[in-house]
Amino acid sequence: MSFKFTTALSLKSGEQAAKEISLKIKSVFPKEAKYVIILATPHYQPLTTLKILDFTLKPKKLMGLQAPLLIFESAIVKKGMIGLCFDQEDAIVKDLLTQDVSSQSIESLLRLKSKDLNGPHQFLFSCLPPEVNYSDYLRGVELSLGKAYNVFGAGFMKKYASRQFHITNGSVDQGLFNIAGTDIKIDTLNIGGYLPLGRPFVITKVVSDKGLIMEINNRPAMDIYKKYFEEKFDDLKNRNFFPLYPLGVKENGNYRMISILNYLEDGSLICLGDVKENTQAHFMLLHQPTLFETIGDALKPIRKNGEGLIFMINSMLRKKILMDGASEEVYQVKHHLGEKFKIIGMFADYIIFPNREKREIGMDTGSLLVTSWR
């Protein structure tokens, strides 16, 4: 059976947004709205949204997420609500939430709840609030599901509202939110657009389980920034512009990004992304002309599917780097995929994705994640 779905956008305020979403979904799924996912900016009361959608649609499963910005078709939405309703014969979809975000708790939850997901095309979507340590999350997922599992999602390091609520299991709650499923084929694709800067250097000492790069070229890691940025280094340090210049490790002809989040007083760099000792790396720069020249070719693996649902997760840092080009990037994705693909999405601080080349779970603050559902 084909993947049946519809998407809906409302820019209205308050409960009127949920009512409009309900009407649009009901026009396509008049008898039964099986699985419904709501994406909303922080302007809406999730409990009100839950009550309205539960009453009007009576879905088998209603799930909801908050994000600072949304994506609908070719536009970035600063205030609004998006609804996705889908049905797939034989598919099983579960929402899993835990407030105990230790690696042991995450492992136990996923190991227990994934027992019923025995069909093909298994996947896990995760939304990590700021209080979740991404190293603990990775450890828990890898111990329960393995490194090669189809895991993707969004993570937050900052608070964009007083509280980050999720609609899950018929209630509104906080914590680590997951959607686990089977029998839905989800392809993932990362779009970078980065170019290497200067000569390569060698990462010579790391503490991988803590996400620390201690030394580069056998010197305190931060010294490499002093060397390259010279008189601009103090400004880069004081304004924490390290995330604007990720490190790129070349693998199989492509660069994998290691995002630098901050630094410690001893000169170590706090990073997001798998890093190993004696690895050669470059500084990377997001280059808009290269991005827009190559985005069509980058999307070919998705476009060959012909049609379907596109769920994108973009990063707030990427938007900051691209500035006005962020809206152009979203437009270009829609332009190259065409009208047969329907696009929704959200912004977060970092993306989670399956690194199929290394058979592990990757994280990145600077790339755009495109997922195709069918």
mmCIF file of C-alpha atoms in Angstrom:
data_model
loop_
_atom_site.group_PDB
_atom_site.id
_atom_site.type_symbol
_atom_site.label_atom_id
_atom_site.label_comp_id
_atom_site.label_asym_id
_atom_site.label_seq_id
_atom_site.Cartn_x
_atom_site.Cartn_y
_atom_site.Cartn_z
ATOM 1 C CA MET A 1 0.000 0.000 0.000
ATOM 2 C CA SER A 2 1.160 3.531 -0.741
ATOM 3 C CA PHE A 3 1.912 5.980 2.030
ATOM 4 C CA LYS A 4 -1.249 8.097 2.402
ATOM 5 C CA PHE A 5 -0.816 11.501 3.996
ATOM 6 C CA THR A 6 -1.864 15.119 4.018
ATOM 7 C CA THR A 7 -0.256 18.262 5.418
ATOM 8 C CA ALA A 8 -1.917 21.442 6.665
ATOM 9 C CA LEU A 9 -0.710 24.887 7.752
ATOM 10 C CA SER A 10 -2.467 27.453 9.923
ATOM 11 C CA LEU A 11 -1.155 30.935 10.646
ATOM 12 C CA LYS A 12 -4.091 31.783 12.894
ATOM 13 C CA SER A 13 -3.739 32.538 16.584
ATOM 14 C CA GLY A 14 -4.866 30.562 19.603
ATOM 15 C CA GLU A 15 -7.360 27.744 19.317
ATOM 16 C CA GLN A 16 -8.355 28.868 15.817
ATOM 17 C CA ALA A 17 -5.136 27.330 14.487
ATOM 18 C CA ALA A 18 -5.995 23.867 15.828
ATOM 19 C CA LYS A 19 -9.535 24.160 14.465
ATOM 20 C CA GLU A 20 -8.256 25.085 11.003
ATOM 21 C CA ILE A 21 -5.772 22.187 11.029
ATOM 22 C CA SER A 22 -8.600 19.811 11.998
ATOM 23 C CA LEU A 23 -10.837 20.954 9.139
ATOM 24 C CA LYS A 24 -8.069 20.604 6.562
ATOM 25 C CA ILE A 25 -7.134 17.103 7.737
ATOM 26 C CA LYS A 26 -10.767 16.007 7.905
ATOM 27 C CA SER A 27 -11.310 17.053 4.282
ATOM 28 C CA VAL A 28 -8.740 14.412 3.224
ATOM 29 C CA PHE A 29 -9.325 11.816 5.960
ATOM 30 C CA PRO A 30 -13.078 12.158 6.645
ATOM 31 C CA LYS A 31 -13.531 8.738 8.289
ATOM 32 C CA GLU A 32 -10.377 8.181 10.316
ATOM 33 C CA ALA A 33 -7.299 10.217 11.101
ATOM 34 C CA LYS A 34 -4.974 7.428 12.131
ATOM 35 C CA TYR A 35 -1.654 9.096 12.983
ATOM 36 C CA VAL A 36 -1.422 12.864 13.504
ATOM 37 C CA ILE A 37 1.749 14.842 14.216
ATOM 38 C CA ILE A 38 1.530 18.523 15.133
ATOM 39 C CA LEU A 39 4.442 20.960 14.821
ATOM 40 C CA ALA A 40 3.907 24.331 16.477
ATOM 41 C CA THR A 41 5.895 27.419 17.371
ATOM 42 C CA PRO A 42 5.836 28.376 21.091
ATOM 43 C CA HIS A 43 2.893 30.766 20.565
ATOM 44 C CA TYR A 44 0.261 28.056 21.194
ATOM 45 C CA GLN A 45 -1.051 26.288 24.279
ATOM 46 C CA PRO A 46 -0.388 22.558 23.705
ATOM 47 C CA LEU A 47 -3.185 21.446 26.049
ATOM 48 C CA THR A 48 -5.736 23.459 24.050
ATOM 49 C CA THR A 49 -4.344 22.011 20.823
ATOM 50 C CA LEU A 50 -4.610 18.486 22.240
ATOM 51 C CA LYS A 51 -8.225 18.907 23.347
ATOM 52 C CA ILE A 52 -9.408 20.377 20.040
ATOM 53 C CA LEU A 53 -7.664 17.850 17.802
ATOM 54 C CA ASP A 54 -8.595 14.904 19.976
ATOM 55 C CA PHE A 55 -12.257 15.961 19.955
ATOM 56 C CA THR A 56 -12.528 16.820 16.242
ATOM 57 C CA LEU A 57 -10.348 14.104 14.696
ATOM 58 C CA LYS A 58 -10.276 11.330 17.315
ATOM 59 C CA PRO A 59 -6.957 10.050 15.945
ATOM 60 C CA LYS A 60 -5.518 6.692 16.911
ATOM 61 C CA LYS A 61 -2.307 8.472 17.878
ATOM 62 C CA LEU A 62 -1.767 12.230 18.373
ATOM 63 C CA MET A 63 1.767 13.532 18.819
ATOM 64 C CA GLY A 64 3.016 17.113 19.055
ATOM 65 C CA LEU A 65 6.304 19.024 19.058
ATOM 66 C CA GLN A 66 7.378 22.624 19.681
ATOM 67 C CA ALA A 67 10.050 24.377 17.627
ATOM 68 C CA PRO A 68 11.242 27.994 17.352
ATOM 69 C CA LEU A 69 10.637 28.055 13.575
ATOM 70 C CA LEU A 70 8.802 25.786 11.154
ATOM 71 C CA ILE A 71 9.055 24.974 7.453
ATOM 72 C CA PHE A 72 6.061 24.587 5.153
ATOM 73 C CA GLU A 73 6.560 24.013 1.428
ATOM 74 C CA SER A 74 8.903 26.823 0.269
ATOM 75 C CA ALA A 75 8.700 29.119 3.310
ATOM 76 C CA ILE A 76 10.017 29.520 6.846
ATOM 77 C CA VAL A 77 7.158 29.990 9.323
ATOM 78 C CA LYS A 78 7.884 32.260 12.303
ATOM 79 C CA LYS A 79 4.479 31.778 13.937
ATOM 80 C CA GLY A 80 2.148 28.961 13.010
ATOM 81 C CA MET A 81 1.012 25.377 13.359
ATOM 82 C CA ILE A 82 1.514 22.468 10.957
ATOM 83 C CA GLY A 83 -0.459 19.250 10.925
ATOM 84 C CA LEU A 84 0.593 15.956 9.354
ATOM 85 C CA CYS A 85 -1.870 13.085 9.111
ATOM 86 C CA PHE A 86 -0.758 9.762 7.642
ATOM 87 C CA ASP A 87 -1.851 6.168 7.279
ATOM 88 C CA GLN A 88 0.101 3.165 6.142
ATOM 89 C CA GLU A 89 -1.257 -0.370 6.156
ATOM 90 C CA ASP A 90 0.567 -2.606 8.661
ATOM 91 C CA ALA A 91 2.570 0.329 10.036
ATOM 92 C CA ILE A 92 3.076 0.547 13.797
ATOM 93 C CA VAL A 93 3.828 3.956 15.310
ATOM 94 C CA LYS A 94 4.502 4.593 19.003
ATOM 95 C CA ASP A 95 5.288 7.735 20.968
ATOM 96 C CA LEU A 96 7.761 7.251 23.813
ATOM 97 C CA LEU A 97 8.621 9.824 26.465
ATOM 98 C CA THR A 98 10.930 9.681 29.453
ATOM 99 C CA GLN A 99 11.815 12.320 32.039
ATOM 100 C CA ASP A 100 14.688 10.235 33.364
ATOM 101 C CA VAL A 101 17.257 11.040 30.685
ATOM 102 C CA SER A 102 20.144 8.923 31.947
ATOM 103 C CA SER A 103 21.648 6.556 29.399
ATOM 104 C CA GLN A 104 20.381 3.570 31.416
ATOM 105 C CA SER A 105 16.813 4.865 31.409
ATOM 106 C CA ILE A 106 16.908 5.641 27.682
ATOM 107 C CA GLU A 107 18.294 2.175 26.974
ATOM 108 C CA SER A 108 15.597 0.471 29.080
ATOM 109 C CA LEU A 109 12.767 2.467 27.509
ATOM 110 C CA LEU A 110 13.819 1.784 23.936
ATOM 111 C CA ARG A 111 14.684 -1.856 24.553
ATOM 112 C CA LEU A 112 11.279 -2.486 26.147
ATOM 113 C CA LYS A 113 9.127 -0.498 23.723
ATOM 114 C CA SER A 114 10.892 -1.629 20.542
ATOM 115 C CA LYS A 115 9.991 -5.299 21.122
ATOM 116 C CA ASP A 116 6.763 -4.913 19.124
ATOM 117 C CA LEU A 117 8.501 -3.215 16.193
ATOM 118 C CA ASN A 118 9.499 -6.302 14.274
ATOM 119 C CA GLY A 119 8.462 -5.251 10.770
ATOM 120 C CA PRO A 120 10.626 -3.832 7.984
ATOM 121 C CA HIS A 121 11.833 -0.232 7.747
ATOM 122 C CA GLN A 122 12.162 0.413 11.468
ATOM 123 C CA PHE A 123 12.956 3.971 12.525
ATOM 124 C CA LEU A 124 13.316 6.209 15.562
ATOM 125 C CA PHE A 125 12.713 9.960 15.561
ATOM 126 C CA SER A 126 13.928 11.764 18.692
ATOM 127 C CA CYS A 127 13.466 15.283 20.006
ATOM 128 C CA LEU A 128 16.028 16.170 22.687
ATOM 129 C CA PRO A 129 15.285 19.133 25.006
ATOM 130 C CA PRO A 130 18.195 21.161 26.453
ATOM 131 C CA GLU A 131 18.361 19.107 29.656
ATOM 132 C CA VAL A 132 19.245 15.921 27.735
ATOM 133 C CA ASN A 133 22.956 15.214 27.461
ATOM 134 C CA TYR A 134 23.465 14.087 23.868
ATOM 135 C CA SER A 135 26.286 11.716 24.884
ATOM 136 C CA ASP A 136 23.910 9.919 27.275
ATOM 137 C CA TYR A 137 21.275 9.808 24.544
ATOM 138 C CA LEU A 138 23.689 8.283 22.041
ATOM 139 C CA ARG A 139 24.901 5.712 24.547
ATOM 140 C CA GLY A 140 21.355 4.679 25.441
ATOM 141 C CA VAL A 141 20.234 4.395 21.812
ATOM 142 C CA GLU A 142 23.290 2.484 20.681
ATOM 143 C CA LEU A 143 23.078 0.003 23.553
ATOM 144 C CA SER A 144 19.380 -0.692 22.911
ATOM 145 C CA LEU A 145 19.048 -0.430 19.126
ATOM 146 C CA GLY A 146 22.588 -0.580 17.776
ATOM 147 C CA LYS A 147 24.640 1.931 15.829
ATOM 148 C CA ALA A 148 23.181 1.083 12.420
ATOM 149 C CA TYR A 149 19.530 1.751 13.343
ATOM 150 C CA ASN A 150 17.654 4.363 11.288
ATOM 151 C CA VAL A 151 17.730 7.143 13.902
ATOM 152 C CA PHE A 152 17.113 10.799 13.111
ATOM 153 C CA GLY A 153 15.824 13.810 14.950
ATOM 154 C CA ALA A 154 16.268 17.266 16.427
ATOM 155 C CA GLY A 155 18.126 18.491 19.484
ATOM 156 C CA PHE A 156 18.008 21.695 21.485
ATOM 157 C CA MET A 157 20.740 23.340 23.536
ATOM 158 C CA LYS A 158 18.823 26.582 24.200
ATOM 159 C CA LYS A 159 15.354 27.269 25.548
ATOM 160 C CA TYR A 160 13.056 29.003 23.066
ATOM 161 C CA ALA A 161 10.115 29.037 25.489
ATOM 162 C CA SER A 162 9.724 28.870 29.262
ATOM 163 C CA ARG A 163 8.967 25.152 28.874
ATOM 164 C CA GLN A 164 9.220 22.761 25.941
ATOM 165 C CA PHE A 165 6.078 20.648 25.887
ATOM 166 C CA HIS A 166 5.203 17.567 23.851
ATOM 167 C CA ILE A 167 1.801 16.100 23.107
ATOM 168 C CA THR A 168 2.146 12.409 23.857
ATOM 169 C CA ASN A 169 -0.004 9.523 25.097
ATOM 170 C CA GLY A 170 -3.102 11.715 25.364
ATOM 171 C CA SER A 171 -1.446 14.314 27.585
ATOM 172 C CA VAL A 172 1.008 17.219 27.575
ATOM 173 C CA ASP A 173 4.399 16.582 29.138
ATOM 174 C CA GLN A 174 8.113 17.380 29.089
ATOM 175 C CA GLY A 175 11.173 15.206 28.585
ATOM 176 C CA LEU A 176 12.936 13.230 25.888
ATOM 177 C CA PHE A 177 10.335 12.566 23.197
ATOM 178 C CA ASN A 178 10.564 9.775 20.621
ATOM 179 C CA ILE A 179 8.461 8.433 17.789
ATOM 180 C CA ALA A 180 9.270 4.817 16.967
ATOM 181 C CA GLY A 181 7.790 3.028 13.998
ATOM 182 C CA THR A 182 7.957 0.330 11.398
ATOM 183 C CA ASP A 183 6.710 -0.285 7.835
ATOM 184 C CA ILE A 184 7.380 3.310 6.778
ATOM 185 C CA LYS A 185 10.416 3.696 4.552
ATOM 186 C CA ILE A 186 12.350 6.809 5.567
ATOM 187 C CA ASP A 187 15.375 7.899 3.554
ATOM 188 C CA THR A 188 17.690 10.547 4.989
ATOM 189 C CA LEU A 189 19.983 13.022 3.269
ATOM 190 C CA ASN A 190 22.328 15.691 4.667
ATOM 191 C CA ILE A 191 22.938 18.919 2.767
ATOM 192 C CA GLY A 192 26.086 20.809 3.705
ATOM 193 C CA GLY A 193 27.487 23.293 1.212
ATOM 194 C CA TYR A 194 30.735 23.711 3.147
ATOM 195 C CA LEU A 195 34.180 24.266 1.654
ATOM 196 C CA PRO A 196 37.529 23.550 3.392
ATOM 197 C CA LEU A 197 39.686 26.497 4.432
ATOM 198 C CA GLY A 198 43.470 26.562 4.542
ATOM 199 C CA ARG A 199 45.772 23.664 5.188
ATOM 200 C CA PRO A 200 44.716 20.532 7.069
ATOM 201 C CA PHE A 201 45.759 19.828 10.645
ATOM 202 C CA VAL A 202 45.716 16.743 12.864
ATOM 203 C CA ILE A 203 43.506 16.201 15.896
ATOM 204 C CA THR A 204 46.002 14.567 18.239
ATOM 205 C CA LYS A 205 44.216 14.172 21.602
ATOM 206 C CA VAL A 206 40.529 13.731 22.412
ATOM 207 C CA VAL A 207 38.213 12.576 25.204
ATOM 208 C CA SER A 208 35.518 11.184 22.953
ATOM 209 C CA ASP A 209 32.959 10.220 25.617
ATOM 210 C CA LYS A 210 32.949 13.815 26.904
ATOM 211 C CA GLY A 211 32.994 15.459 23.472
ATOM 212 C CA LEU A 212 36.348 17.175 24.037
ATOM 213 C CA ILE A 213 39.181 17.897 21.615
ATOM 214 C CA MET A 214 42.187 18.427 23.874
ATOM 215 C CA GLU A 215 44.987 18.907 21.367
ATOM 216 C CA ILE A 216 45.444 19.734 17.680
ATOM 217 C CA ASN A 217 48.942 19.342 16.197
ATOM 218 C CA ASN A 218 50.070 18.390 19.738
ATOM 219 C CA ARG A 219 49.142 21.843 21.051
ATOM 220 C CA PRO A 220 46.098 23.027 23.041
ATOM 221 C CA ALA A 221 43.254 22.702 20.554
ATOM 222 C CA MET A 222 42.230 26.375 20.708
ATOM 223 C CA ASP A 223 45.687 27.444 19.499
ATOM 224 C CA ILE A 224 44.689 26.462 15.951
ATOM 225 C CA TYR A 225 42.096 29.252 16.008
ATOM 226 C CA LYS A 226 44.730 31.722 17.217
ATOM 227 C CA LYS A 227 46.947 30.730 14.309
ATOM 228 C CA TYR A 228 44.283 31.056 11.613
ATOM 229 C CA PHE A 229 42.311 34.046 12.897
ATOM 230 C CA GLU A 230 45.205 36.102 14.271
ATOM 231 C CA GLU A 231 43.978 39.568 15.318
ATOM 232 C CA LYS A 232 40.328 38.472 14.972
ATOM 233 C CA PHE A 233 40.755 35.651 17.486
ATOM 234 C CA ASP A 234 39.746 37.655 20.595
ATOM 235 C CA ASP A 235 36.508 38.693 18.926
ATOM 236 C CA LEU A 236 35.832 35.098 17.839
ATOM 237 C CA LYS A 237 36.458 33.884 21.399
ATOM 238 C CA ASN A 238 34.501 36.598 23.230
ATOM 239 C CA ARG A 239 31.466 36.259 20.962
ATOM 240 C CA ASN A 240 31.758 32.450 20.744
ATOM 241 C CA PHE A 241 31.842 32.304 16.973
ATOM 242 C CA PHE A 242 33.462 28.841 17.121
ATOM 243 C CA PRO A 243 30.251 27.172 15.855
ATOM 244 C CA LEU A 244 30.490 29.234 12.652
ATOM 245 C CA TYR A 245 33.658 27.349 11.696
ATOM 246 C CA PRO A 246 33.120 23.597 12.135
ATOM 247 C CA LEU A 247 35.892 21.093 11.539
ATOM 248 C CA GLY A 248 35.598 18.855 8.516
ATOM 249 C CA VAL A 249 36.875 15.283 8.416
ATOM 250 C CA LYS A 250 37.033 13.796 4.925
ATOM 251 C CA GLU A 251 35.435 10.370 4.575
ATOM 252 C CA ASN A 252 34.726 8.570 1.294
ATOM 253 C CA GLY A 253 35.128 11.771 -0.703
ATOM 254 C CA ASN A 254 32.793 13.849 1.496
ATOM 255 C CA TYR A 255 33.346 15.988 4.567
ATOM 256 C CA ARG A 256 31.750 15.057 7.873
ATOM 257 C CA MET A 257 31.200 18.030 10.162
ATOM 258 C CA ILE A 258 32.422 18.238 13.751
ATOM 259 C CA SER A 259 30.689 21.205 15.350
ATOM 260 C CA ILE A 260 32.645 23.248 17.902
ATOM 261 C CA LEU A 261 30.232 24.474 20.572
ATOM 262 C CA ASN A 262 32.528 26.251 23.024
ATOM 263 C CA TYR A 263 35.889 26.057 24.797
ATOM 264 C CA LEU A 264 37.363 25.383 28.221
ATOM 265 C CA GLU A 265 39.935 27.504 30.018
ATOM 266 C CA ASP A 266 42.655 24.905 29.393
ATOM 267 C CA GLY A 267 42.250 25.411 25.642
ATOM 268 C CA SER A 268 40.146 22.312 24.987
ATOM 269 C CA LEU A 269 37.251 22.522 22.529
ATOM 270 C CA ILE A 270 33.770 21.224 23.332
ATOM 271 C CA CYS A 271 32.433 19.499 20.220
ATOM 272 C CA LEU A 272 29.362 17.761 18.864
ATOM 273 C CA GLY A 273 30.112 14.833 16.591
ATOM 274 C CA ASP A 274 32.278 11.745 16.656
ATOM 275 C CA VAL A 275 35.983 12.575 16.692
ATOM 276 C CA LYS A 276 39.000 10.318 16.989
ATOM 277 C CA GLU A 277 42.679 10.874 17.619
ATOM 278 C CA ASN A 278 45.146 11.174 14.722
ATOM 279 C CA THR A 279 42.386 12.396 12.395
ATOM 280 C CA GLN A 280 43.163 14.971 9.727
ATOM 281 C CA ALA A 281 40.700 17.881 9.571
ATOM 282 C CA HIS A 282 40.067 21.304 7.984
ATOM 283 C CA PHE A 283 38.260 24.421 9.036
ATOM 284 C CA MET A 284 35.019 24.554 7.044
ATOM 285 C CA LEU A 285 33.049 27.521 5.724
ATOM 286 C CA LEU A 286 29.433 27.452 4.544
ATOM 287 C CA HIS A 287 29.668 28.931 1.037
ATOM 288 C CA GLN A 288 26.319 30.096 -0.351
ATOM 289 C CA PRO A 289 27.228 30.069 -4.088
ATOM 290 C CA THR A 290 28.481 26.485 -3.815
ATOM 291 C CA LEU A 291 25.405 25.468 -1.819
ATOM 292 C CA PHE A 292 22.915 26.815 -4.348
ATOM 293 C CA GLU A 293 24.884 25.513 -7.336
ATOM 294 C CA THR A 294 24.960 21.969 -5.969
ATOM 295 C CA ILE A 295 21.671 21.634 -4.085
ATOM 296 C CA GLY A 296 19.844 20.213 -7.116
ATOM 297 C CA ASP A 297 22.379 17.409 -7.536
ATOM 298 C CA ALA A 298 22.391 16.764 -3.791
ATOM 299 C CA LEU A 299 18.618 16.169 -3.847
ATOM 300 C CA LYS A 300 18.705 13.631 -6.698
ATOM 301 C CA PRO A 301 18.545 10.554 -4.404
ATOM 302 C CA ILE A 302 15.308 11.937 -2.918
ATOM 303 C CA ARG A 303 13.860 13.197 -6.207
ATOM 304 C CA LYS A 304 14.133 9.770 -7.826
ATOM 305 C CA ASN A 305 11.349 8.598 -5.469
ATOM 306 C CA GLY A 306 8.992 10.649 -7.640
ATOM 307 C CA GLU A 307 6.716 11.959 -4.900
ATOM 308 C CA GLY A 308 6.020 11.790 -1.192
ATOM 309 C CA LEU A 309 6.370 13.523 2.144
ATOM 310 C CA ILE A 310 9.505 15.502 2.943
ATOM 311 C CA PHE A 311 10.231 16.249 6.601
ATOM 312 C CA MET A 312 13.193 18.601 7.011
ATOM 313 C CA ILE A 313 15.138 19.504 10.134
ATOM 314 C CA ASN A 314 17.286 22.606 9.798
ATOM 315 C CA SER A 315 19.626 24.191 12.319
ATOM 316 C CA MET A 316 19.331 27.614 13.905
ATOM 317 C CA LEU A 317 23.084 28.043 13.472
ATOM 318 C CA ARG A 318 22.803 27.353 9.744
ATOM 319 C CA LYS A 319 20.080 29.979 9.513
ATOM 320 C CA LYS A 320 22.310 32.441 11.349
ATOM 321 C CA ILE A 321 25.182 31.785 8.933
ATOM 322 C CA LEU A 322 23.041 31.961 5.794
ATOM 323 C CA MET A 323 21.025 34.997 6.990
ATOM 324 C CA ASP A 324 18.715 35.947 4.078
ATOM 325 C CA GLY A 325 19.976 32.878 2.235
ATOM 326 C CA ALA A 326 18.124 30.614 4.700
ATOM 327 C CA SER A 327 14.782 31.375 3.046
ATOM 328 C CA GLU A 328 16.371 30.922 -0.368
ATOM 329 C CA GLU A 329 17.643 27.476 0.675
ATOM 330 C CA VAL A 330 14.141 26.326 1.648
ATOM 331 C CA TYR A 331 12.793 27.704 -1.629
ATOM 332 C CA GLN A 332 15.500 25.885 -3.605
ATOM 333 C CA VAL A 333 14.675 22.555 -1.958
ATOM 334 C CA LYS A 334 11.026 22.942 -2.954
ATOM 335 C CA HIS A 335 11.954 24.138 -6.449
ATOM 336 C CA HIS A 336 14.193 21.149 -7.161
ATOM 337 C CA LEU A 337 11.847 18.553 -5.688
ATOM 338 C CA GLY A 338 8.711 19.927 -7.356
ATOM 339 C CA GLU A 339 5.014 19.953 -6.556
ATOM 340 C CA LYS A 340 4.660 16.173 -6.154
ATOM 341 C CA PHE A 341 6.605 16.403 -2.906
ATOM 342 C CA LYS A 342 4.950 18.019 0.112
ATOM 343 C CA ILE A 343 7.373 19.634 2.549
ATOM 344 C CA ILE A 344 7.108 20.275 6.265
ATOM 345 C CA GLY A 345 9.841 20.791 8.819
ATOM 346 C CA MET A 346 11.273 22.456 11.892
ATOM 347 C CA PHE A 347 14.370 24.243 13.147
ATOM 348 C CA ALA A 348 16.473 23.019 16.080
ATOM 349 C CA ASP A 349 19.971 23.583 17.441
ATOM 350 C CA TYR A 350 21.337 20.364 15.981
ATOM 351 C CA ILE A 351 20.285 17.440 13.853
ATOM 352 C CA ILE A 352 20.548 13.718 14.517
ATOM 353 C CA PHE A 353 21.033 11.432 11.540
ATOM 354 C CA PRO A 354 22.144 7.919 10.563
ATOM 355 C CA ASN A 355 25.729 7.994 9.299
ATOM 356 C CA ARG A 356 25.421 5.024 6.958
ATOM 357 C CA GLU A 357 29.028 5.155 5.775
ATOM 358 C CA LYS A 358 30.342 4.705 9.313
ATOM 359 C CA ARG A 359 27.290 2.714 10.504
ATOM 360 C CA GLU A 360 26.717 4.983 13.494
ATOM 361 C CA ILE A 361 24.500 7.824 14.688
ATOM 362 C CA GLY A 362 25.744 11.298 13.794
ATOM 363 C CA MET A 363 25.042 14.787 15.152
ATOM 364 C CA ASP A 364 25.656 18.138 13.486
ATOM 365 C CA THR A 365 24.809 21.778 14.200
ATOM 366 C CA GLY A 366 25.404 23.130 10.714
ATOM 367 C CA SER A 367 23.684 20.902 8.135
ATOM 368 C CA LEU A 368 20.162 20.531 6.756
ATOM 369 C CA LEU A 369 18.572 17.102 7.203
ATOM 370 C CA VAL A 370 16.081 16.057 4.521
ATOM 371 C CA THR A 371 13.989 12.934 5.155
ATOM 372 C CA SER A 372 11.677 11.287 2.619
ATOM 373 C CA TRP A 373 8.727 9.218 3.948
ATOM 374 C CA ARG A 374 7.016 6.608 1.784
#
